[in-house]
Short mmCIF file of C-alpha atoms and ligand atoms in Angstrom, two decimals:
data_model
loop_
_atom_site.label_atom_id
_atom_site.label_comp_id
_atom_site.label_asym_id
_atom_site.label_seq_id
_atom_site.Cartn_x
_atom_site.Cartn_y
_atom_site.Cartn_z
CA UNK A 255 -21.41 1.02 -18.15
CA UNK A 256 -18.24 2.73 -20.98
CA UNK A 257 -21.10 3.08 -23.78
CA UNK A 258 -22.69 5.21 -21.09
CA UNK A 259 -19.41 7.30 -20.22
CA UNK A 260 -18.51 7.05 -23.44
CA UNK A 261 -20.75 9.44 -25.16
CA UNK A 262 -20.08 12.41 -21.82
CA UNK A 263 -19.99 15.52 -23.33
CA UNK A 264 -19.25 18.26 -20.87
CA UNK A 265 -19.85 21.29 -22.78
CA UNK A 266 -24.17 20.67 -22.44
CA UNK A 267 -23.21 21.63 -18.33
CA UNK A 268 -22.07 25.63 -19.42
CA UNK A 269 -25.13 27.30 -17.90
CA UNK A 270 -26.02 25.02 -15.05
CA UNK A 271 -25.31 26.79 -11.77
CA UNK A 272 -24.30 30.12 -12.75
CA UNK A 273 -20.86 31.08 -10.66
CA UNK A 274 -20.68 27.87 -8.94
CA UNK A 275 -19.86 25.50 -12.30
CA UNK A 276 -17.04 26.05 -14.42
CA UNK A 277 -15.35 24.26 -17.93
CA UNK A 278 -11.76 24.33 -18.73
CA UNK A 279 -10.42 27.83 -19.89
CA UNK A 280 -13.13 29.75 -17.67
CA UNK A 281 -12.09 32.52 -14.83
CA UNK A 282 -12.72 30.55 -11.62
CA UNK A 283 -12.25 27.16 -13.04
CA UNK A 284 -8.35 26.66 -12.00
CA UNK A 285 -9.12 28.05 -8.16
CA UNK A 286 -12.36 26.00 -8.20
CA UNK A 287 -10.35 22.82 -9.55
CA UNK A 288 -7.62 23.69 -7.43
CA UNK A 289 -7.19 20.45 -4.72
CA UNK A 290 -5.15 21.54 -0.63
CA UNK A 291 -1.78 19.36 -1.96
CA UNK A 292 -0.70 21.99 -4.36
CA UNK A 293 1.40 18.97 -5.99
CA UNK A 294 -1.96 17.45 -7.21
CA UNK A 295 -3.36 18.62 -10.48
CA UNK A 296 -6.37 18.72 -11.41
CA UNK A 297 -7.94 18.43 -15.28
CA UNK A 298 -11.69 17.58 -15.27
CA UNK A 299 -14.22 18.32 -17.30
CA UNK A 300 -15.56 20.44 -15.15
CA UNK A 301 -15.14 20.70 -12.04
CA UNK A 302 -18.53 22.53 -9.50
CA UNK A 303 -19.18 24.64 -6.33
CA UNK A 304 -22.75 23.53 -4.71
CA UNK A 305 -23.89 25.24 -2.36
CA UNK A 306 -27.14 23.34 -1.05
CA UNK A 307 -28.55 19.31 -1.96
CA UNK A 308 -30.23 20.54 -4.41
CA UNK A 309 -26.92 21.98 -6.86
CA UNK A 310 -25.46 18.60 -6.09
CA UNK A 311 -29.14 16.98 -7.35
CA UNK A 312 -28.91 19.34 -9.84
CA UNK A 313 -25.33 18.45 -11.13
CA UNK A 314 -25.31 14.92 -10.79
CA UNK A 315 -28.46 14.65 -12.95
CA UNK A 316 -26.71 16.63 -15.44
CA UNK A 317 -23.21 14.60 -15.48
CA UNK A 318 -25.17 11.22 -15.64
CA UNK A 319 -27.45 12.69 -18.64
CA UNK A 320 -24.67 13.57 -20.18
CA UNK A 321 -22.32 10.53 -20.25
CA UNK A 322 -19.78 11.75 -17.53
CA UNK A 323 -19.01 10.45 -14.22
CA UNK A 324 -18.17 12.59 -10.83
CA UNK A 325 -15.41 12.81 -8.32
CA UNK A 326 -16.76 14.08 -4.84
CA UNK A 327 -13.55 16.04 -3.12
CA UNK A 328 -13.88 18.33 0.35
CA UNK A 329 -10.36 19.99 0.47
CA UNK A 330 -8.51 17.84 -1.95
CA UNK A 331 -6.11 17.03 1.11
CA UNK A 332 -6.05 13.79 -0.78
CA UNK A 333 -6.31 15.70 -4.73
CA UNK A 334 -3.41 13.30 -5.52
CA UNK A 335 -5.04 10.56 -5.74
CA UNK A 336 -7.70 12.25 -7.64
CA UNK A 337 -4.55 13.37 -9.42
CA UNK A 338 -3.69 9.85 -10.75
CA UNK A 339 -6.44 8.66 -12.57
CA UNK A 340 -7.92 10.12 -15.68
CA UNK A 341 -10.18 12.77 -14.80
CA UNK A 342 -11.21 14.31 -18.59
CA UNK A 343 -14.37 13.10 -18.46
CA UNK A 344 -15.43 13.77 -14.88
CA UNK A 345 -17.45 16.60 -13.17
CA UNK A 346 -15.60 17.23 -9.93
CA UNK A 347 -18.25 17.94 -7.26
CA UNK A 348 -15.93 20.15 -4.41
CA UNK A 349 -18.05 20.91 -1.92
CA UNK A 350 -16.03 23.87 0.45
CA UNK A 351 -18.88 25.80 -0.55
CA UNK A 352 -21.48 23.55 1.23
CA UNK A 353 -20.32 23.70 5.25
CA UNK A 354 -21.91 24.05 8.25
CA UNK A 355 -22.44 22.27 11.45
CA UNK A 356 -25.50 21.93 14.09
CA UNK A 357 -24.52 20.08 17.62
CA UNK A 358 -27.16 17.92 19.36
CA UNK A 359 -25.91 17.95 23.44
CA UNK A 360 -28.52 15.66 24.48
CA UNK A 361 -27.79 13.27 22.41
CA UNK A 362 -24.30 14.21 22.32
CA UNK A 363 -24.25 14.22 18.28
CA UNK A 364 -23.07 16.60 15.81
CA UNK A 365 -24.81 16.79 11.55
CA UNK A 366 -21.92 17.93 10.17
CA UNK A 367 -22.04 19.76 6.31
CA UNK A 368 -20.75 18.73 2.95
CA UNK A 369 -17.31 19.71 3.08
CA UNK A 370 -17.00 20.65 6.22
CA UNK A 371 -13.45 20.50 8.31
CA UNK A 372 -12.96 19.67 12.11
CA UNK A 373 -12.29 22.93 12.72
CA UNK A 374 -15.81 23.96 12.57
CA UNK A 375 -16.90 20.82 14.48
CA UNK A 376 -14.59 21.57 16.73
CA UNK A 377 -15.76 24.83 17.24
CA UNK A 378 -19.12 24.24 17.29
CA UNK A 379 -18.98 20.85 19.86
CA UNK A 380 -16.05 22.85 22.42
CA UNK A 381 -18.94 25.47 23.75
CA UNK A 382 -21.03 22.37 24.99
CA UNK A 383 -17.87 19.98 26.57
CA UNK A 384 -17.60 18.14 23.41
CA UNK A 385 -15.14 17.31 21.12
CA UNK A 386 -14.89 14.33 17.89
CA UNK A 387 -12.66 11.96 16.82
CA UNK A 388 -10.94 14.44 14.21
CA UNK A 389 -7.16 14.27 12.92
CA UNK A 390 -4.05 16.41 13.52
CA UNK A 391 -4.52 18.56 11.34
CA UNK A 392 -8.02 20.95 11.39
CA UNK A 393 -8.33 21.67 7.69
CA UNK A 394 -8.94 18.74 6.68
CA UNK A 395 -12.83 17.22 5.97
CA UNK A 396 -15.19 15.03 8.37
CA UNK A 397 -16.28 13.76 4.87
CA UNK A 398 -12.60 12.24 3.47
CA UNK A 399 -11.54 11.53 6.83
CA UNK A 400 -14.09 9.66 8.93
CA UNK A 401 -15.19 7.41 5.53
CA UNK A 402 -11.74 6.04 5.37
CA UNK A 403 -10.91 5.43 8.79
CA UNK A 404 -9.54 8.35 10.53
CA UNK A 405 -7.22 8.12 12.54
CA UNK A 406 -7.37 10.18 15.90
CA UNK A 407 -5.13 10.41 18.83
CA UNK A 408 -8.04 9.76 20.75
CA UNK A 409 -8.18 6.40 18.95
CA UNK A 410 -6.46 3.94 21.32
CA UNK A 411 -9.22 4.41 23.50
CA UNK A 412 -12.63 5.37 20.77
CA UNK A 413 -11.55 3.45 17.56
CA UNK A 414 -11.50 4.96 14.44
CA UNK A 415 -13.10 7.89 13.32
CA UNK A 416 -16.05 5.75 10.90
CA UNK A 417 -17.25 4.27 13.93
CA UNK A 418 -18.57 7.20 15.32
CA UNK A 419 -21.13 8.18 12.38
CA UNK A 420 -24.29 7.17 12.92
CA UNK A 421 -26.18 8.23 9.50
CA UNK A 422 -24.72 9.52 6.20
CA UNK A 423 -26.99 11.76 3.61
CA UNK A 424 -25.90 11.98 0.23
CA UNK A 425 -27.02 11.82 -3.48
CA UNK A 426 -26.91 8.94 -5.19
CA UNK A 427 -26.22 8.53 -9.25
CA UNK A 428 -30.56 8.40 -9.70
CA UNK A 429 -29.84 12.44 -7.95
CA UNK A 430 -31.79 11.04 -5.03
CA UNK A 431 -31.26 12.52 -1.88
CA UNK A 432 -30.67 9.45 0.23
CA UNK A 433 -30.16 8.75 4.21
CA UNK A 434 -28.98 5.95 5.43
CA UNK A 435 -27.53 4.45 8.87
CA UNK A 436 -28.23 1.17 11.08
CA UNK A 437 -32.06 1.69 9.96
CA UNK A 438 -32.19 2.88 6.90
CA UNK A 439 -30.25 1.11 4.25
CA UNK A 440 -27.90 -0.72 6.10
CA UNK A 441 -26.13 -2.29 3.52
CA UNK A 442 -25.12 1.08 1.62
CA UNK A 443 -24.12 2.86 5.01
CA UNK A 444 -21.90 -0.53 6.06
CA UNK A 445 -20.02 0.28 2.48
CA UNK A 446 -19.93 3.86 2.90
CA UNK A 447 -17.97 3.94 6.09
CA UNK A 448 -14.42 3.51 4.42
CA UNK A 449 -15.90 2.51 0.74
CA UNK A 450 -16.24 6.48 0.91
CA UNK A 451 -16.81 7.86 -2.04
CA UNK A 452 -17.44 5.40 -4.63
CA UNK A 453 -21.43 5.76 -4.17
CA UNK A 454 -22.62 9.50 -4.25
CA UNK A 455 -21.86 13.02 -2.84
CA UNK A 456 -21.99 12.66 0.91
CA UNK A 457 -23.95 16.38 2.05
CA UNK A 458 -24.52 15.44 5.85
CA UNK A 459 -22.98 12.89 8.74
CA UNK A 460 -24.16 11.68 11.80
CA UNK A 461 -21.34 12.44 13.97
CA UNK A 462 -21.12 10.75 17.82
CA UNK A 463 -19.20 13.23 20.29
CA UNK A 464 -17.02 13.25 22.85
CA UNK A 465 -17.45 13.89 26.65
CA UNK A 466 -14.30 16.09 26.92
CA UNK A 467 -13.38 19.53 27.31
CA UNK A 468 -10.10 19.41 27.87
CA UNK A 469 -7.51 16.70 27.74
CA UNK A 470 -3.63 16.00 28.69
CA UNK A 471 -2.30 16.36 25.54
CA UNK A 472 1.45 17.83 24.29
CA UNK A 473 4.63 17.50 22.57
CA UNK A 474 8.21 17.04 23.77
CA UNK A 475 11.25 17.90 21.30
CA UNK A 476 14.42 17.32 21.35
CA UNK A 477 16.92 17.76 18.18
CA UNK A 478 17.55 14.99 16.09
CA UNK A 479 21.28 13.79 17.02
CA UNK A 480 18.77 12.18 20.38
CA UNK A 481 17.36 10.64 17.34
CA UNK A 482 18.74 7.19 18.54
CA UNK A 483 17.40 6.84 22.44
CA UNK A 484 14.60 8.85 22.59
CA UNK A 485 12.81 6.59 19.63
CA UNK A 486 13.85 3.44 21.52
CA UNK A 487 12.43 4.71 24.19
CA UNK A 488 9.58 6.11 22.41
CA UNK A 489 9.30 2.50 21.58
CA UNK A 490 9.84 0.78 24.60
CA UNK A 491 7.18 3.26 26.31
CA UNK A 492 4.40 1.97 23.30
CA UNK A 493 4.67 -1.51 24.62
CA UNK A 494 3.69 -0.03 28.03
CA UNK A 495 1.08 2.79 27.40
CA UNK A 496 -2.36 1.49 28.56
CA UNK A 497 -4.54 2.17 26.07
CA UNK A 498 -5.62 6.14 27.19
CA UNK A 499 -2.96 7.36 25.16
CA UNK A 500 -2.40 7.34 21.72
CA UNK A 501 0.99 9.43 20.28
CA UNK A 502 3.97 9.58 17.99
CA UNK A 503 6.86 9.94 16.80
CA UNK A 504 8.59 12.00 14.79
CA UNK A 505 11.36 13.10 12.46
CA UNK A 506 11.14 16.19 11.31
CA UNK A 507 13.10 19.09 9.49
CA UNK A 508 11.59 22.35 9.87
CA UNK A 509 11.90 25.00 7.10
CA UNK A 510 13.68 27.90 7.30
CA UNK A 511 10.15 30.11 8.23
CA UNK A 512 10.31 33.38 9.43
CA UNK A 513 6.99 32.26 11.32
CA UNK A 514 8.42 29.37 12.96
CA UNK A 515 10.19 30.42 16.17
CA UNK A 516 14.01 30.90 15.67
CA UNK A 517 15.04 28.26 17.68
CA UNK A 518 13.09 25.93 16.16
CA UNK A 519 13.94 27.40 11.98
CA UNK A 520 15.95 25.27 9.38
CA UNK A 521 16.29 22.03 12.38
CA UNK A 522 15.84 18.38 12.86
CA UNK A 523 14.65 18.00 15.80
CA UNK A 524 12.65 14.46 17.02
CA UNK A 525 8.91 15.34 18.57
CA UNK A 526 6.89 12.80 20.16
CA UNK A 527 3.74 14.07 20.69
CA UNK A 528 -0.27 13.14 21.41
CA UNK A 529 -2.90 12.93 23.81
CA UNK A 530 -3.07 11.13 28.08
CA UNK A 531 -7.14 10.85 28.36
CA UNK A 532 -6.13 10.16 31.78
CA UNK A 533 -5.89 12.27 35.42
CA UNK A 534 -2.93 15.19 35.30
CA UNK A 535 -1.19 13.19 38.33
CA UNK A 536 -1.67 9.48 36.56
CA UNK A 537 -0.61 11.11 33.50
CA UNK A 538 2.44 12.80 34.40
CA UNK A 539 3.49 9.75 35.99
CA UNK A 540 3.00 7.77 32.64
CA UNK A 541 4.80 10.33 30.41
CA UNK A 542 7.71 10.35 33.69
CA UNK A 543 10.23 7.51 30.99
CA UNK A 544 10.28 10.27 28.22
CA UNK A 545 10.73 13.88 30.70
CA UNK A 546 13.35 11.49 31.28
CA UNK A 547 15.36 12.26 28.97
CA UNK A 548 15.14 16.32 29.33
CA UNK A 549 13.39 17.52 26.06
CA UNK A 550 14.06 20.94 25.07
CA UNK A 551 10.95 22.27 24.96
CA UNK A 552 7.67 19.54 26.87
CA UNK A 553 4.52 21.19 26.59
CA UNK A 554 2.37 19.02 27.77
CA UNK A 555 -0.50 19.63 30.14
CA UNK A 556 -4.45 20.02 30.02
CA UNK A 557 -5.54 22.46 27.40
CA UNK A 558 -9.02 23.00 25.72
CA UNK A 559 -10.20 20.23 23.22
CA UNK A 560 -9.56 22.08 20.65
CA UNK A 561 -5.81 23.55 21.28
CA UNK A 562 -5.58 19.63 20.17
CA UNK A 563 -5.05 21.17 17.02
CA UNK A 564 -2.42 22.81 16.79
CA UNK A 565 -0.39 20.78 18.82
CA UNK A 566 1.36 18.52 15.68
CA UNK A 567 2.65 20.87 13.89
CA UNK A 568 0.61 21.17 10.26
CA UNK A 569 1.13 22.90 7.58
CA UNK A 570 -1.73 25.63 8.08
CA UNK A 571 -2.40 26.34 4.61
CA UNK A 572 -2.77 24.18 1.73
CA UNK A 573 0.99 23.05 0.28
CA UNK A 574 2.35 20.69 -2.14
CA UNK A 575 3.24 17.48 -0.84
CA UNK A 576 4.37 14.16 -1.36
CA UNK A 577 4.32 11.55 0.52
CA UNK A 578 4.28 7.05 1.31
CA UNK A 579 2.51 4.89 4.25
CA UNK A 580 2.86 1.19 5.03
CA UNK A 581 1.17 -0.33 9.64
CA UNK A 582 4.47 -2.04 10.68
CA UNK A 583 3.49 -4.92 13.03
CA UNK A 584 5.90 -4.47 15.49
CA UNK A 585 9.01 -1.40 16.07
CA UNK A 586 12.39 -4.25 17.28
CA UNK A 587 15.55 -2.77 17.69
CA UNK A 588 16.94 -3.91 13.74
CA UNK A 589 13.13 -1.65 12.75
CA UNK A 590 14.15 1.26 14.39
CA UNK A 591 18.18 0.82 13.10
CA UNK A 592 16.17 0.65 9.49
CA UNK A 593 14.37 3.76 10.31
CA UNK A 594 17.31 5.66 11.62
CA UNK A 595 19.41 4.51 8.67
CA UNK A 596 17.18 6.55 6.41
CA UNK A 597 15.76 10.20 8.27
CA UNK A 598 18.13 10.04 11.09
CA UNK A 599 21.40 12.10 12.39
CA UNK A 600 24.02 12.88 9.43
CA UNK A 601 21.77 11.87 6.33
CA UNK A 602 19.08 14.06 4.32
CA UNK A 603 16.31 12.41 3.40
CA UNK A 604 14.76 15.76 2.51
CA UNK A 605 11.41 14.80 4.15
CA UNK A 606 9.34 16.98 5.82
CA UNK A 607 8.98 14.87 8.40
CA UNK A 608 8.90 10.87 9.47
CA UNK A 609 6.30 9.60 11.32
CA UNK A 610 4.56 6.75 13.65
CA UNK A 611 1.91 6.49 15.33
CA UNK A 612 0.88 4.20 17.72
CA UNK A 613 -2.23 1.79 16.63
CA UNK A 614 -3.82 -1.02 19.08
CA UNK A 615 -6.14 -1.16 21.75
CA UNK A 616 -9.63 -0.21 20.50
CA UNK A 617 -7.46 0.95 16.84
CA UNK A 618 -7.54 -2.91 16.34
CA UNK A 619 -11.04 -4.13 17.18
CA UNK A 620 -13.54 -4.88 15.12
CA UNK A 621 -16.12 -2.35 16.15
CA UNK A 622 -20.03 -4.56 16.13
CA UNK A 623 -22.19 -2.88 14.05
CA UNK A 624 -19.36 -1.35 12.19
CA UNK A 625 -18.68 -0.61 8.53
CA UNK A 626 -16.48 -1.33 5.75
CA UNK A 627 -13.24 -0.16 7.80
CA UNK A 628 -13.82 -0.54 11.71
CA UNK A 629 -10.34 -1.32 12.66
CA UNK A 630 -6.88 -1.35 11.66
CA UNK A 631 -3.85 -4.34 11.80
CA UNK A 632 -0.71 -3.53 13.14
CA UNK A 633 1.22 -1.91 16.11
CA UNK A 634 2.21 1.77 14.19
CA UNK A 635 1.06 3.76 11.00
CA UNK A 636 4.27 4.63 8.95
CA UNK A 637 2.84 8.23 7.20
CA UNK A 638 6.18 10.00 5.48
CA UNK A 639 5.95 13.41 3.63
CA UNK A 640 7.82 15.77 1.28
CA UNK A 641 7.12 19.00 0.90
CA UNK A 642 7.26 19.61 -3.45
CA UNK A 643 6.74 22.57 -4.26
CA UNK A 644 8.39 21.54 -8.16
CA UNK A 645 7.83 18.53 -10.05
CA UNK A 646 11.73 17.79 -9.41
CA UNK A 647 11.08 17.73 -5.88
CA UNK A 648 8.08 15.74 -6.25
CA UNK A 649 9.74 13.03 -7.87
CA UNK A 650 12.56 13.06 -5.14
CA UNK A 651 10.78 13.41 -1.85
CA UNK A 652 8.41 10.84 -3.42
CA UNK A 653 11.48 8.22 -3.41
CA UNK A 654 12.49 9.28 -0.21
CA UNK A 655 9.09 8.82 1.03
CA UNK A 656 9.12 5.52 -0.76
CA UNK A 657 12.50 4.46 0.19
CA UNK A 658 11.76 4.47 3.77
CA UNK A 659 8.46 2.78 3.43
CA UNK A 660 10.85 -0.06 1.87
CA UNK A 661 13.27 -0.56 4.63
CA UNK A 662 10.65 -1.18 6.40
CA UNK A 663 9.21 -3.99 5.03
CA UNK A 664 11.05 -7.00 6.83
CA UNK A 665 8.17 -5.20 10.01
CA UNK A 666 5.38 -4.79 7.32
CA UNK A 667 1.94 -6.26 9.17
CA UNK A 668 0.58 -8.24 5.86
CA UNK A 669 -2.91 -6.49 4.26
CA UNK A 670 -3.27 -3.87 6.03
CA UNK A 671 -3.56 0.30 5.40
CA UNK A 672 -4.98 2.86 7.00
CA UNK A 673 -6.64 4.97 3.56
CA UNK A 674 -6.24 8.00 4.87
CA UNK A 675 -2.03 7.93 4.96
CA UNK A 676 -2.18 5.90 2.23
CA UNK A 677 -1.81 8.92 -0.32
CA UNK A 678 -0.85 7.20 -3.26
CA UNK A 679 -2.78 4.45 -5.96
CA UNK A 680 -2.76 1.08 -4.86
CA UNK A 681 -5.10 -1.89 -6.67
CA UNK A 682 -8.72 -1.75 -4.77
CA UNK A 683 -8.53 -5.38 -3.78
CA UNK A 684 -5.43 -3.79 -1.60
CA UNK A 685 -6.86 -0.52 -0.06
CA UNK A 686 -10.78 -2.50 0.73
CA UNK A 687 -8.87 -6.09 1.71
CA UNK A 688 -11.81 -8.43 2.59
CA UNK A 689 -14.40 -5.56 2.48
CA UNK A 690 -13.92 -5.93 -1.57
CA UNK A 691 -16.48 -7.56 -2.96
CA UNK A 692 -18.74 -6.37 -0.57
CA UNK A 693 -18.28 -3.43 -1.74
CA UNK A 694 -18.05 -4.18 -5.16
CA UNK A 695 -21.93 -5.86 -4.98
CA UNK A 696 -23.36 -2.63 -2.99
CA UNK A 697 -21.94 -0.69 -5.95
CA UNK A 698 -23.51 -2.36 -8.14
CA UNK A 699 -26.54 -1.56 -6.77
CA UNK A 700 -26.54 1.74 -6.00
CA UNK A 701 -24.49 3.16 -8.74
CA UNK A 702 -24.40 0.46 -11.40
CA UNK A 703 -23.38 2.18 -14.20
CA UNK A 704 -19.86 3.04 -12.47
CA UNK A 705 -20.56 7.03 -12.48
CA UNK A 706 -18.17 8.13 -9.13
CA UNK A 707 -15.09 7.99 -9.14
CA UNK A 708 -13.87 8.17 -5.72
CA UNK A 709 -9.64 8.67 -4.35
CA UNK A 710 -9.36 5.22 -3.64
CA UNK A 711 -11.53 3.59 -6.62
CA UNK A 712 -13.77 0.24 -6.30
CA UNK A 713 -13.32 -0.41 -9.88
C1 LIG B 1305 -1.26 18.15 6.86
C2 LIG B 1305 -2.34 16.46 7.24
C3 LIG B 1305 -2.39 16.18 7.94
C4 LIG B 1305 -3.33 14.50 7.96
N1 LIG B 1305 -3.83 13.72 9.54
C5 LIG B 1305 -4.26 12.85 9.61
C6 LIG B 1305 -4.87 12.29 10.86
O1 LIG B 1305 -3.89 12.57 11.81
N2 LIG B 1305 -5.59 11.27 10.50
C7 LIG B 1305 -5.99 10.27 9.76
O2 LIG B 1305 -5.70 9.31 9.74
N3 LIG B 1305 -5.32 11.59 8.91
C8 LIG B 1305 -4.49 12.17 8.47
N4 LIG B 1305 -5.07 13.75 7.40
C9 LIG B 1305 -4.64 12.11 6.08
C10 LIG B 1305 -6.70 12.77 5.92
O3 LIG B 1305 -7.74 12.73 6.77
C11 LIG B 1305 -7.28 12.11 4.24
O4 LIG B 1305 -5.71 12.29 3.09
C12 LIG B 1305 -8.56 12.27 3.98
O5 LIG B 1305 -9.04 11.55 3.09
C13 LIG B 1305 -8.68 14.26 3.79
O6 LIG B 1305 -10.29 14.25 3.48
P1 LIG B 1305 -10.65 15.43 2.53
O7 LIG B 1305 -12.26 15.41 2.86
O8 LIG B 1305 -9.88 16.67 3.45
O9 LIG B 1305 -9.83 15.25 1.47
P2 LIG B 1305 -10.62 14.72 0.19
O10 LIG B 1305 -9.51 15.10 -0.58
O11 LIG B 1305 -11.46 16.12 -0.37
O12 LIG B 1305 -11.01 13.85 -0.02
C14 LIG B 1305 -10.56 12.80 -0.07
C15 LIG B 1305 -11.41 11.67 -0.58
O13 LIG B 1305 -12.51 11.58 -0.17
C16 LIG B 1305 -13.71 11.25 -0.38
N5 LIG B 1305 -14.61 12.73 0.47
C17 LIG B 1305 -14.38 13.17 0.75
N6 LIG B 1305 -15.69 14.29 0.55
C18 LIG B 1305 -16.67 13.70 0.68
C19 LIG B 1305 -18.24 13.81 -0.48
N7 LIG B 1305 -17.92 14.79 0.66
N8 LIG B 1305 -18.75 12.91 -0.55
C20 LIG B 1305 -18.42 12.08 -1.17
N9 LIG B 1305 -17.40 11.20 -0.92
C21 LIG B 1305 -15.78 12.40 -0.61
C22 LIG B 1305 -13.68 11.73 -2.34
O14 LIG B 1305 -13.41 10.29 -2.53
C23 LIG B 1305 -11.84 11.84 -2.46
O15 LIG B 1305 -11.38 11.56 -3.09
C24 LIG B 1305 -3.35 14.03 6.98
C25 LIG B 1305 -3.94 14.44 5.53
C26 LIG B 1305 -2.33 15.73 5.73
C27 LIG B 1305 -2.57 16.37 4.79
#
C-alpha cells in the first residue's frame, strides 16, 4: 500500500475537471476546502467539487493513478477529524455540488444524492406527509450522518438513522460505480452502514421515510440558576419516558447576538427539547412534570415535521467549533452533581452548550439485518461544544469540553460511542468495537490499497 501511495503527484491532476478541481495556490482552492466546522483547517494535495457520478469516477481514477488517497466530505461538519490526519497526499472530494432528492411516496423512500442535506430531504418529503430520521440540524448531510449511525429525535422509537438506509451507490477505488443493498454485495452494504467514508465516494443513498406530516415537539427554557432542579426532574422524566419520547437536556451559554431575542441574548439557560410521538393529549400528560417547573419559555405543541429542524437552535451557519463526547450508562445524583460542578450556576466553562440526549429504546436494540453500527449501548449521550474562533479559544474550549467528559467518566458506558458526536480522533478499535475486524476484512477486499481516508479511519 505505501509503495503505491508514496509516488503521488497532484500536479498530474491539473486540467482535470476545469472549475471543479483545485490545487494549492489556485483561486478557489481555499473556498472548496472550507468545511462547515471553520476551526478545522484542511490542506489537501487537491480538492474536487464533482457535479456528477462521471466527475467522481474521473477523480477517483486520476487520484489513484497518481498514487494519491481520497477523502470524501459532504459538508465538513466533522471536518475536525480530517484536519487531524495527514492530507498532504490526499484529494479531498467535497460533494456540495452533487445534490438532489427524489421521493417515492408509495414505497415511502427517498433517493438522496451525494452531499444532500437533511433540509433537502425534509423539503422533498414534507409535501407527501413524510419525514426522515434526521438530526437536530438541517445543514448536516445525510451521508456523513446516516453512514456513521445518526441520532434523531425520533430515535428511541425508530432507532439509528443507519438502519433506515436501504441501498447505497458509491464509486469504489477501482473507479467503478456500484450499488449495494441487502441483495447486492451485502457485505459491503453492512460495512458502509457504520464504516461510512472508508470504502468509496457515496453518490446516492436510498432511505426509508417515516409517515409523519406533523409531530408534537418543542422546547422548554429556564434560567441556569434553576439547573439543578430541572436536571433532576429531567432525569426522573427520562426514567419513566416511553420509547415514543426522545429528549435532550442542555446547559447553554447563548452568545450576545443581535439575531437572538433580547431576553435570550447573552444569557445562561437550561433547555429541554425533543419530540413526543403521541397524541396531543397524551403528550401533554407525559410532559406535565416538566411543565410543573414553570419554564420561562414553552414551545411544545404540534408542528409540521420540517419545523423540528429549528427546535434545537443549532448554529445556522458554518461555525468554528471544538467538542467532546462520551456515553453515560446512567445518570445518578452524583453524576448530576459532577455535571453541574463543570457547567452549572456560578461556573464559567466557556462552552456553548453541554448536552445530554436520552438513549435507550430502539437506539439500544441491534437491528435485524443491520450494518456495522446498528445500535448504541448506554443511557445518555454527552455532547459538549465550544465556539472556537481562534486557536486560543479552540484550546480553552477543547479543554473545557474534555474536562466535562472526564468528570463524568465514572458513569461512562464502557466501549460505547456515538460516532456522529465523536469529532475528536479515537482509535479505529474504539470507534468500531466489535465490528472492527470485519470492517478491516471488507476494506482489504474493496479497497486493497487503502485509498480511502475517512473521518473515522479503519486503518
Ligand atoms: C450543529 C450540529 C448538529 C448536529 N446534530 C446531530 C444530531 O442531532 N445527531 C447526530 O447523530 N449527529 C449530529 N451532529 C453530528 C453530525 O451528524 C456529524 O458531524 C456527521 O458526521 C456530519 O455528516 P456530514 O456528511 O455533514 O459531515 P462531513 O464532515 O462532510 O462527513 C463526515 C464523514 O462522513 C464521511 N462522508 C461524508 N460524506 C460522504 C460521502 N458522500 N461519501 C463517503 N463518505 C462520506 C466521511 O468519512 C467524512 O469524513 C451534529 C453536528 C453539528 C455540528
